[in-house]
């Protein structure tokens, strides 16, 4: 259990939050949400002890082990995968090392012999005899299979390292588990496994996530950082959203009625205050007016970009035909004889565990790279706009201001027009003049979306567009794509994003090609049935 007592934090004169008094209890999962910059990760660091608050204190149940999901993918490069997972329980690792050191000696002193007995008791009590097998179960559940377990971390891809660090945080069922964006870069199978693991875990879990489906699946409470304070709500993300929207509507309606009543009373007082026969009533109305309360509407830190894609023209009957495309990257064949036809106004999600295959296909059909075999053909009435998963070429070293950056990728001439578009994407005032090279991940994504909106394309291609976005921006993008009247091809790890947009699912993974007009949830159910029947 963790409790905060009068916790407050200021940065450079800006107060992130104050007077935070709340308790996080065993057996519950708390989703920590808020706009970018509201202080979610900072509050998580206060709870973990990494940052000291300016005021107040954090109290932990004595003897409970805290585990924190590490973010540095290079921190454990010199260790094996198994060892890295075991390091999630430092006390156990210390005992294991001392035990190995003693057993490596040819002869033991009497004192060392006594210590061996003590260590064996401690080792057994801490689950040492099953530690490696427990670590292997976690790794396999997350998709890091046996052949990787004794490699060095430096030999793994970044995506694999993410999974190993997650296994490290989960290892040994810590009593308190703190995680910042645990689903980032995880495939759907790993996310599904993690959701089930957390549901069964009888610990205090606090998690920051932008994945709405994940928050709905695992959270028993939502902790919202907004209006300069932190508030806790019982229920998952959807319950929090509906409750807060309802509360805002009720407050607006209450204020509307109060304003109408105020106007009515003021008119009566003005009309009859000089009338002797009505003076008592006017005085009574004045008392009512003085007691009338109109609540201030709190100013939210949440900001929603305006995302609205408008095609310059409708697409014709011919859209895209892909015929027998194959591509080898290094020594791996990532695309093998891929063929499909996209029809007008379809919204197609490309899914599967091989992100390289999906990215490679998008790069081929947008003309960035050539296939080894096969061909593709776009209809003559189509125009495409592409959102790459790696947008660094558009920003790294770019000295342009955002105003000049938008001009470069559009036909806009007047600064007022450019600023209008940047304002839609939450770059106002001086923010529009900063250099493109200094933008954060989320700001770069918003610029790329602005570029796509200005393109007027009738085919939109997105490769993981929700990475780096906050919940508000994801919701705006989600709604913008749903409203787009033409064709969308996309990949995303955001379950709700895919489910609410796609009407067709394609998996181009080598050896498991799949193509069907179906929703994402129906597709996942179909895959589970195939797995249960021994096939995939």
C-alpha positions as a printed NumPy array, in Angstrom:
array([[  0.   ,   0.   ,   0.   ],
       [  1.134,   3.572,  -0.746],
       [ -0.285,   6.719,   0.823],
       [  0.461,  10.355,   0.022],
       [  0.078,  12.983,   2.737],
       [ -0.244,  16.636,   1.661],
       [  2.066,  16.042,  -1.334],
       [  2.793,  19.05 ,  -3.545],
       [  5.271,  19.83 ,  -6.304],
       [  6.403,  22.996,  -8.061],
       [  8.717,  23.354, -11.052],
       [ 10.176,  26.775, -11.785],
       [  7.337,  28.56 , -10.048],
       [  4.694,  26.432, -11.767],
       [  2.579,  24.366,  -9.393],
       [  1.855,  20.933, -10.875],
       [ -0.298,  19.795,  -7.957],
       [ -0.779,  20.391,  -4.242],
       [ -2.388,  18.89 ,  -1.12 ],
       [ -2.515,  15.373,  -2.584],
       [ -3.918,  13.013,   0.041],
       [ -4.797,   9.571,  -1.26 ],
       [ -4.23 ,   5.885,  -0.629],
       [ -3.371,   3.212,  -3.187],
       [ -4.45 ,  -0.181,  -1.834],
       [ -3.515,  -3.793,  -2.46 ],
       [ -5.504,  -5.65 ,  -5.11 ],
       [ -6.311,  -2.526,  -7.111],
       [ -4.935,  -1.157, -10.377],
       [ -4.817,   2.634, -10.678],
       [ -4.628,   4.279, -14.1  ],
       [ -2.816,   7.617, -13.893],
       [ -4.038,   9.996, -16.631],
       [ -3.724,  13.645, -17.587],
       [ -2.65 ,  15.907, -20.44 ],
       [  0.957,  15.981, -21.625],
       [  2.919,  18.053, -19.127],
       [  0.337,  17.647, -16.367],
       [  2.821,  15.667, -14.258],
       [  1.848,  11.985, -14.656],
       [  5.379,  10.601, -14.963],
       [  6.589,  13.055, -12.326],
       [  3.958,  11.894,  -9.838],
       [  4.914,   8.287, -10.567],
       [  8.548,   9.169,  -9.791],
       [  7.438,  10.747,  -6.493],
       [  5.635,   7.517,  -5.599],
       [  8.727,   5.458,  -6.462],
       [ 11.013,   7.705,  -4.388],
       [ 13.028,   8.877,  -7.401],
       [ 11.86 ,  12.483,  -6.864],
       [ 11.226,  14.24 ,  -3.563],
       [  8.066,  16.389,  -3.396],
       [  8.375,  20.017,  -2.301],
       [  5.757,  19.361,   0.362],
       [  4.313,  16.348,   2.104],
       [  5.472,  12.747,   2.166],
       [  4.859,   9.318,   0.671],
       [  4.245,   6.443,   3.123],
       [  4.747,   2.77 ,   2.226],
       [  3.631,  -0.356,   4.046],
       [  6.796,  -1.624,   5.797],
       [  8.467,  -4.633,   4.176],
       [  6.685,  -4.388,   0.828],
       [  8.857,  -4.583,  -2.295],
       [  8.435,  -1.828,  -4.91 ],
       [  9.128,  -2.628,  -8.555],
       [  9.429,   0.084, -11.231],
       [  9.402,  -0.475, -15.001],
       [ 12.788,   0.703, -16.292],
       [ 12.894,   3.015, -19.319],
       [ 16.61 ,   2.832, -20.266],
       [ 16.901,   0.058, -22.878],
       [ 20.716,   0.088, -22.69 ],
       [ 21.118,  -0.122, -18.909],
       [ 21.461,  -3.922, -18.839],
       [ 23.329,  -4.554, -22.112],
       [ 26.169,  -6.417, -20.381],
       [ 23.819,  -8.917, -18.684],
       [ 22.023, -11.966, -20.012],
       [ 18.286, -11.8  , -20.571],
       [ 17.545, -14.145, -17.655],
       [ 19.857, -12.263, -15.325],
       [ 18.2  ,  -8.972, -16.298],
       [ 14.788, -10.346, -15.33 ],
       [ 16.099, -11.705, -12.022],
       [ 17.498,  -8.25 , -11.231],
       [ 13.884,  -7.184, -10.781],
       [ 14.333,  -8.579,  -7.252],
       [ 17.693,  -7.097,  -6.095],
       [ 17.615,  -8.849,  -2.706],
       [ 17.22 , -12.255,  -4.356],
       [ 20.051, -11.492,  -6.802],
       [ 22.324, -10.54 ,  -3.912],
       [ 21.573, -13.836,  -2.139],
       [ 22.084, -15.797,  -5.38 ],
       [ 25.482, -14.185,  -5.978],
       [ 26.639, -14.842,  -2.415],
       [ 25.384, -18.435,  -2.633],
       [ 27.222, -19.043,  -5.929],
       [ 30.37 , -17.477,  -4.52 ],
       [ 30.355, -19.748,  -1.458],
       [ 29.636, -22.903,  -3.464],
       [ 32.507, -22.09 ,  -5.834],
       [ 35.029, -22.443,  -2.995],
       [ 36.954, -25.701,  -2.559],
       [ 36.734, -25.493,   1.227],
       [ 34.526, -23.543,   3.58 ],
       [ 35.39 , -22.163,   6.995],
       [ 33.06 , -22.967,   9.881],
       [ 31.643, -19.453,   9.661],
       [ 31.049, -19.839,   5.901],
       [ 29.346, -23.198,   6.476],
       [ 26.915, -21.591,   8.917],
       [ 26.331, -18.827,   6.39 ],
       [ 25.516, -21.416,   3.687],
       [ 22.727, -22.815,   5.879],
       [ 21.357, -19.335,   6.483],
       [ 21.52 , -18.515,   2.794],
       [ 19.682, -21.704,   1.811],
       [ 16.822, -20.779,   4.145],
       [ 16.677, -17.234,   2.774],
       [ 17.025, -18.497,  -0.79 ],
       [ 14.111, -20.925,  -0.399],
       [ 11.949, -18.344,   1.354],
       [ 12.503, -15.866,  -1.512],
       [ 11.576, -18.429,  -4.167],
       [ 15.137, -18.828,  -5.382],
       [ 14.776, -22.46 ,  -6.487],
       [ 12.035, -21.56 ,  -8.971],
       [ 13.375, -18.104,  -9.863],
       [ 14.824, -18.949, -13.275],
       [ 11.803, -20.972, -14.345],
       [  9.528, -18.142, -13.136],
       [ 11.568, -15.691, -15.218],
       [ 11.283, -17.956, -18.263],
       [  7.496, -18.159, -17.86 ],
       [  7.274, -14.346, -17.843],
       [  9.522, -14.02 , -20.883],
       [  7.658, -16.651, -22.877],
       [  4.336, -15.056, -21.975],
       [  5.574, -11.774, -23.433],
       [  6.855, -13.471, -26.59 ],
       [ 10.575, -13.677, -25.715],
       [ 11.068, -17.365, -26.435],
       [ 13.651, -19.799, -25.042],
       [ 16.337, -19.211, -27.686],
       [ 16.754, -15.611, -26.447],
       [ 16.911, -16.298, -22.694],
       [ 20.677, -16.66 , -22.361],
       [ 21.722, -14.082, -24.949],
       [ 23.134, -10.763, -23.813],
       [ 20.686,  -7.882, -23.739],
       [ 22.942,  -6.065, -26.22 ],
       [ 22.113,  -8.77 , -28.795],
       [ 18.358,  -8.064, -28.699],
       [ 16.283,  -5.631, -30.731],
       [ 14.801,  -2.621, -28.936],
       [ 11.348,  -4.225, -29.119],
       [ 12.68 ,  -7.345, -27.37 ],
       [ 14.436,  -5.253, -24.716],
       [ 11.118,  -3.536, -23.896],
       [  9.582,  -6.943, -23.176],
       [ 12.522,  -8.081, -21.039],
       [ 12.368,  -4.912, -18.924],
       [  8.644,  -5.476, -18.485],
       [  9.319,  -9.064, -17.336],
       [ 11.891,  -7.627, -14.915],
       [  9.272,  -5.29 , -13.389],
       [  6.766,  -8.141, -13.026],
       [  9.251, -10.686, -11.669],
       [  8.512, -12.082,  -8.235],
       [  5.029, -10.54 ,  -7.966],
       [  6.124,  -7.304,  -6.214],
       [  3.709,  -5.913,  -3.645],
       [  3.844,  -2.477,  -5.315],
       [  4.226,  -2.167,  -9.103],
       [  4.744,   1.185, -10.859],
       [  4.755,   1.318, -14.676],
       [  5.034,   4.182, -17.154],
       [  3.572,   3.268, -20.589],
       [  4.036,  -0.517, -20.322],
       [  2.204,  -1.265, -23.606],
       [  4.432,   0.952, -25.777],
       [  5.924,  -1.115, -28.638],
       [  4.205,  -4.316, -27.464],
       [  2.397,  -6.488, -30.002],
       [ -1.238,  -7.427, -29.448],
       [ -0.411, -10.886, -28.009],
       [  1.976,  -9.4  , -25.44 ],
       [ -0.572,  -6.724, -24.452],
       [ -3.274,  -9.371, -24.076],
       [ -0.961, -11.468, -21.881],
       [ -0.021,  -8.43 , -19.757],
       [ -3.679,  -7.504, -19.258],
       [ -4.508, -10.981, -17.952],
       [ -1.408, -11.017, -15.727],
       [ -2.302,  -7.687, -14.094],
       [ -5.934,  -8.701, -13.596],
       [ -4.758, -11.739, -11.61 ],
       [ -1.987,  -9.895,  -9.711],
       [ -2.929,  -9.233,  -6.07 ],
       [ -0.693,  -6.179,  -5.658],
       [ -0.906,  -2.399,  -5.662],
       [ -0.487,  -1.443,  -9.342],
       [ -0.158,   2.146, -10.582],
       [  0.213,   2.643, -14.325],
       [  0.513,   5.551, -16.754],
       [ -0.898,   4.642, -20.17 ],
       [ -2.358,   6.246, -23.291],
       [ -3.98 ,   2.953, -24.315],
       [ -7.709,   3.361, -23.629],
       [ -8.528,  -0.33 , -24.1  ],
       [ -5.753,  -1.308, -21.678],
       [ -7.   ,   1.168, -19.055],
       [-10.532,  -0.168, -19.44 ],
       [ -9.412,  -3.775, -19.135],
       [ -7.117,  -3.605, -16.085],
       [ -7.997,  -0.522, -14.02 ],
       [-10.195,  -0.555, -10.928],
       [ -9.574,   3.177, -10.36 ],
       [ -8.598,   6.221, -12.427],
       [ -6.344,   8.917, -10.953],
       [ -6.748,  12.127, -12.946],
       [ -4.264,  15.012, -12.898],
       [ -6.142,  18.122, -14.039],
       [ -7.225,  21.571, -12.832],
       [ -3.973,  21.708, -10.789],
       [ -5.016,  18.827,  -8.554],
       [ -5.146,  15.04 ,  -8.46 ],
       [ -8.475,  13.256,  -8.026],
       [ -9.283,   9.552,  -7.754],
       [-12.348,   7.884,  -9.291],
       [-13.586,   4.311,  -8.816],
       [-13.972,   2.513, -12.138],
       [-12.147,   2.188, -15.453],
       [-11.35 ,   4.813, -18.078],
       [-14.742,   4.773, -19.823],
       [-16.527,   5.164, -16.464],
       [-14.263,   8.099, -15.572],
       [-14.903,   9.74 , -18.951],
       [-18.682,   9.364, -18.782],
       [-18.815,  10.526, -15.141],
       [-16.651,  13.619, -15.688],
       [-18.513,  14.568, -18.877],
       [-21.812,  14.223, -17.022],
       [-20.486,  16.311, -14.106],
       [-19.372,  19.045, -16.529],
       [-22.768,  19.007, -18.265],
       [-24.584,  19.219, -14.926],
       [-22.402,  22.121, -13.78 ],
       [-22.998,  23.993, -17.054],
       [-26.746,  23.364, -16.794],
       [-26.755,  24.422, -13.14 ],
       [-24.905,  27.632, -14.004],
       [-27.235,  28.28 , -16.939],
       [-30.254,  28.052, -14.645],
       [-28.51 ,  30.209, -12.029],
       [-27.696,  32.868, -14.656],
       [-31.344,  32.885, -15.813],
       [-32.523,  33.193, -12.207],
       [-30.021,  35.984, -11.571],
       [-31.281,  37.929, -14.583],
       [-34.906,  37.443, -13.472],
       [-34.15 ,  38.685,  -9.948],
       [-32.146,  41.678, -11.205],
       [-34.978,  42.703, -13.52 ],
       [-37.548,  42.445, -10.701],
       [-35.375,  44.474,  -8.305],
       [-34.698,  47.151, -10.934],
       [-38.387,  47.37 , -11.771],
       [-39.939,  47.424,  -8.293],
       [-37.311,  48.668,  -5.802],
       [-38.786,  52.191,  -5.955],
       [-42.375,  50.897,  -5.65 ],
       [-43.535,  51.128,  -2.009],
       [-46.078,  48.313,  -2.364],
       [-43.407,  46.023,  -3.854],
       [-40.452,  47.118,  -1.732],
       [-40.625,  44.13 ,   0.627],
       [-40.677,  41.729,  -2.332],
       [-37.78 ,  43.601,  -3.925],
       [-35.786,  43.332,  -0.679],
       [-36.58 ,  39.617,  -0.497],
       [-35.437,  39.18 ,  -4.105],
       [-32.195,  41.029,  -3.308],
       [-31.45 ,  38.564,  -0.486],
       [-32.091,  35.694,  -2.897],
       [-29.758,  37.331,  -5.418],
       [-27.002,  37.722,  -2.819],
       [-27.277,  34.043,  -1.87 ],
       [-27.276,  32.832,  -5.475],
       [-24.106,  30.87 ,  -6.283],
       [-22.716,  30.524,  -9.806],
       [-19.882,  28.   ,  -9.771],
       [-16.65 ,  28.838, -11.567],
       [-15.995,  26.418, -14.43 ],
       [-12.493,  25.058, -13.747],
       [ -9.999,  25.498, -16.576],
       [ -8.765,  22.11 , -17.741],
       [ -5.162,  21.476, -18.765],
       [ -6.522,  19.118, -21.439],
       [ -6.247,  20.414, -24.982],
       [ -7.699,  18.724, -28.045],
       [ -6.125,  19.315, -31.47 ],
       [ -8.542,  19.823, -34.364],
       [ -8.028,  16.892, -36.734],
       [-10.105,  16.953, -39.921],
       [ -8.901,  15.408, -43.185],
       [-10.68 ,  16.704, -46.304],
       [ -9.891,  15.123, -49.699],
       [ -9.606,  17.477, -52.671],
       [-11.465,  14.964, -54.851],
       [-13.307,  11.668, -54.633],
       [-11.426,   8.553, -55.632],
       [-12.536,   6.543, -58.688],
       [-13.255,   2.82 , -58.928],
       [ -9.569,   1.796, -59.13 ],
       [ -7.62 ,   2.402, -55.951],
       [ -4.681,   0.052, -55.237],
       [ -3.63 ,  -3.354, -56.549],
       [ -0.667,  -5.186, -54.973],
       [  0.567,  -8.218, -56.919],
       [  3.122, -10.778, -55.666],
       [  5.305,  -8.379, -53.678],
       [  8.306,  -9.916, -51.885],
       [ 11.088,  -8.2  , -49.979],
       [ 14.128,  -9.403, -48.039],
       [ 15.753,  -7.155, -45.428],
       [ 19.214,  -8.376, -44.426],
       [ 18.844, -12.129, -44.333],
       [ 15.136, -12.146, -43.459],
       [ 12.289, -12.328, -45.925],
       [  9.772,  -9.911, -44.446],
       [  7.264,  -9.978, -47.339],
       [  6.575, -13.147, -49.323],
       [  4.345, -13.001, -52.413],
       [  1.878, -10.503, -50.92 ],
       [ -1.179,  -9.748, -53.061],
       [ -4.389,  -7.846, -52.345],
       [ -6.69 ,  -5.204, -53.827],
       [ -7.953,  -2.182, -51.91 ],
       [-11.4  ,  -0.881, -52.815],
       [-12.555,   2.743, -52.542],
       [-13.573,   4.015, -49.116],
       [-12.216,   1.005, -47.208],
       [-10.461,   1.486, -43.886],
       [ -7.916,  -1.296, -43.638],
       [ -5.863,  -2.182, -40.553],
       [ -2.621,  -4.043, -41.194],
       [ -1.987,  -6.21 , -38.136],
       [  0.366,  -8.959, -36.957],
       [  3.435,  -9.337, -34.783],
       [  5.963,  -8.359, -37.488],
       [  6.09 ,  -4.558, -37.436],
       [  8.946,  -4.575, -39.961],
       [  6.735,  -6.355, -42.512],
       [  3.995,  -3.717, -42.206],
       [  6.426,  -0.784, -42.353],
       [  8.223,  -2.321, -45.338],
       [  4.953,  -2.762, -47.234],
       [  3.988,   0.866, -46.597],
       [  7.41 ,   2.068, -47.737],
       [  7.023,   0.065, -50.947],
       [  3.534,   1.297, -51.862],
       [  4.543,   4.909, -51.115],
       [  7.595,   4.582, -53.361],
       [ 10.269,   4.904, -50.682],
       [ 11.83 ,   1.531, -51.463],
       [ 11.584,  -1.02 , -54.283],
       [ 10.26 ,  -4.573, -53.879],
       [ 12.509,  -7.505, -54.795],
       [  9.629,  -9.055, -56.715],
       [  6.085,  -8.085, -57.671],
       [  4.427,  -4.773, -58.356],
       [  1.735,  -2.375, -57.196],
       [ -0.481,   0.091, -59.005],
       [ -2.385,   3.098, -57.703],
       [ -5.542,   4.3  , -59.463],
       [ -5.096,   7.47 , -61.533],
       [ -7.584,   9.386, -59.356],
       [ -5.735,   8.623, -56.114],
       [ -3.431,  10.893, -54.135],
       [ -1.633,   9.564, -51.088],
       [ -0.377,  11.086, -47.854],
       [  1.925,   8.968, -45.679],
       [  2.603,   9.089, -41.936],
       [  5.814,   7.068, -41.322],
       [  6.554,   5.385, -38.002],
       [  9.931,   7.144, -38.016],
       [  9.552,  10.827, -38.843],
       [ 13.103,  11.886, -37.951],
       [ 14.023,  12.843, -41.547],
       [ 11.46 ,  15.648, -41.399],
       [ 12.831,  17.205, -38.201],
       [ 16.428,  16.183, -37.347],
       [ 18.711,  19.166, -37.849],
       [ 15.884,  21.231, -39.364],
       [ 16.475,  24.921, -38.627],
       [ 13.045,  25.975, -39.96 ],
       [ 10.541,  27.56 , -37.62 ],
       [  7.225,  25.728, -37.514],
       [  5.773,  28.469, -39.718],
       [  8.414,  27.812, -42.4  ],
       [  8.129,  24.047, -41.878],
       [  4.404,  24.13 , -42.702],
       [  5.059,  26.377, -45.71 ],
       [  7.582,  23.829, -46.991],
       [  4.959,  21.061, -47.019],
       [  1.941,  23.082, -48.214],
       [  0.81 ,  25.768, -50.637],
       [  0.14 ,  28.27 , -47.858],
       [  1.797,  31.675, -48.342],
       [  0.402,  34.081, -45.759],
       [  1.679,  33.73 , -42.187],
       [ -1.819,  34.271, -40.786],
       [ -3.048,  31.18 , -42.688],
       [ -0.098,  29.102, -41.495],
       [ -0.634,  30.207, -37.896],
       [ -4.295,  29.267, -38.196],
       [ -3.38 ,  25.697, -39.106],
       [ -0.707,  25.515, -36.412],
       [ -3.237,  26.801, -33.893],
       [ -5.495,  23.871, -34.761],
       [ -2.641,  21.605, -33.73 ],
       [ -2.06 ,  23.517, -30.462],
       [  0.928,  25.612, -31.582],
       [ -0.101,  29.178, -30.751],
       [  1.759,  32.446, -30.265],
       [  5.495,  31.998, -29.785],
       [  5.2  ,  28.21 , -30.088],
       [  4.759,  28.65 , -33.848],
       [  8.207,  30.241, -34.148],
       [ 10.299,  27.554, -32.443],
       [ 12.596,  25.41 , -34.555],
       [ 11.359,  22.099, -35.924],
       [ 14.466,  20.29 , -34.661],
       [ 13.632,  20.899, -30.963],
       [ 10.11 ,  19.434, -30.975],
       [  9.055,  16.635, -28.638],
       [  7.755,  13.33 , -29.988],
       [  4.11 ,  14.354, -29.58 ],
       [  4.704,  17.773, -31.19 ],
       [  6.341,  16.13 , -34.216],
       [  3.325,  13.86 , -34.634],
       [  0.968,  16.852, -34.551],
       [  3.064,  18.58 , -37.226],
       [  2.922,  15.475, -39.424],
       [ -0.866,  15.363, -39.022],
       [ -1.052,  19.043, -40.002],
       [  1.006,  18.233, -43.124],
       [ -1.402,  15.406, -43.999],
       [ -4.498,  17.582, -43.512],
       [ -3.047,  20.216, -45.837],
       [ -2.251,  17.613, -48.519],
       [ -5.892,  17.118, -49.556],
       [ -5.077,  13.464, -50.265],
       [ -7.863,  10.922, -50.774],
       [ -5.793,   7.997, -49.459],
       [ -4.26 ,   8.276, -45.982],
       [ -1.535,   5.851, -44.88 ],
       [ -0.61 ,   5.766, -41.183],
       [  2.191,   3.699, -39.606],
       [  1.673,   3.786, -35.816],
       [  0.303,   7.345, -35.606],
       [ -0.728,   7.124, -31.924],
       [  2.842,   6.728, -30.612],
       [  3.857,   9.774, -28.517],
       [  0.311,  11.194, -28.419],
       [ -1.686,  11.859, -25.259],
       [ -5.201,  10.509, -24.797],
       [ -6.805,  13.739, -26.   ],
       [ -4.805,  13.82 , -29.243],
       [ -5.463,  10.116, -29.828],
       [ -9.207,  10.723, -29.416],
       [ -9.098,  13.663, -31.873],
       [ -7.143,  11.639, -34.446],
       [ -9.431,   8.655, -33.913],
       [-12.519,  10.778, -34.623],
       [-10.856,  12.549, -37.557],
       [-10.092,   9.267, -39.323],
       [-13.576,   7.878, -38.623],
       [-15.081,  10.984, -40.291],
       [-12.708,  10.852, -43.295],
       [-14.9  ,   9.832, -46.276],
       [-12.22 ,   8.123, -48.362],
       [ -9.647,   5.317, -47.964],
       [ -7.35 ,   4.714, -44.983],
       [ -4.559,   2.135, -44.645],
       [ -3.026,   2.   , -41.18 ],
       [ -1.21 ,   0.128, -38.432],
       [ -1.6  ,   0.75 , -34.716],
       [ -1.064,  -1.014, -31.395],
       [ -4.002,   0.941, -29.911],
       [ -6.797,  -1.622, -29.637],
       [ -9.675,   0.865, -29.447],
       [ -8.224,   2.899, -32.324],
       [ -8.169,  -0.159, -34.608],
       [-11.563,  -1.484, -33.47 ],
       [-13.387,   1.812, -34.065],
       [-11.83 ,   2.553, -37.487],
       [-11.134,  -0.656, -39.421],
       [-13.686,  -2.514, -41.551],
       [-11.07 ,  -4.863, -43.028],
       [ -8.065,  -6.644, -41.499],
       [ -4.902,  -7.695, -43.383],
       [ -1.908,  -9.526, -41.883],
       [  1.087,  -9.605, -44.238],
       [  3.349, -11.578, -41.874],
       [  5.298, -14.215, -43.796],
       [  3.631, -17.593, -43.387],
       [  0.392, -16.254, -41.898],
       [ -1.208, -14.015, -44.541],
       [ -4.766, -13.042, -43.651],
       [ -7.28 , -10.805, -45.441],
       [-10.925, -10.427, -44.442],
       [-13.675,  -7.804, -44.128],
       [-14.096,  -8.04 , -40.379],
       [-13.789,  -5.914, -37.24 ],
       [-10.66 ,  -6.072, -35.116],
       [-12.41 ,  -7.722, -32.15 ],
       [-13.897, -10.354, -34.475],
       [-10.434, -10.972, -35.932],
       [ -8.883, -11.418, -32.471],
       [-11.64 , -13.834, -31.492],
       [-11.03 , -15.808, -34.671],
       [ -7.291, -15.993, -33.925],
       [ -7.959, -17.223, -30.379],
       [-10.186, -19.986, -31.732],
       [ -7.476, -21.019, -34.196],
       [ -4.883, -21.117, -31.416],
       [ -7.199, -23.201, -29.238],
       [ -7.599, -25.653, -32.106],
       [ -3.835, -25.944, -32.586],
       [ -3.472, -23.7  , -35.613],
       [ -2.662, -20.077, -36.283]])
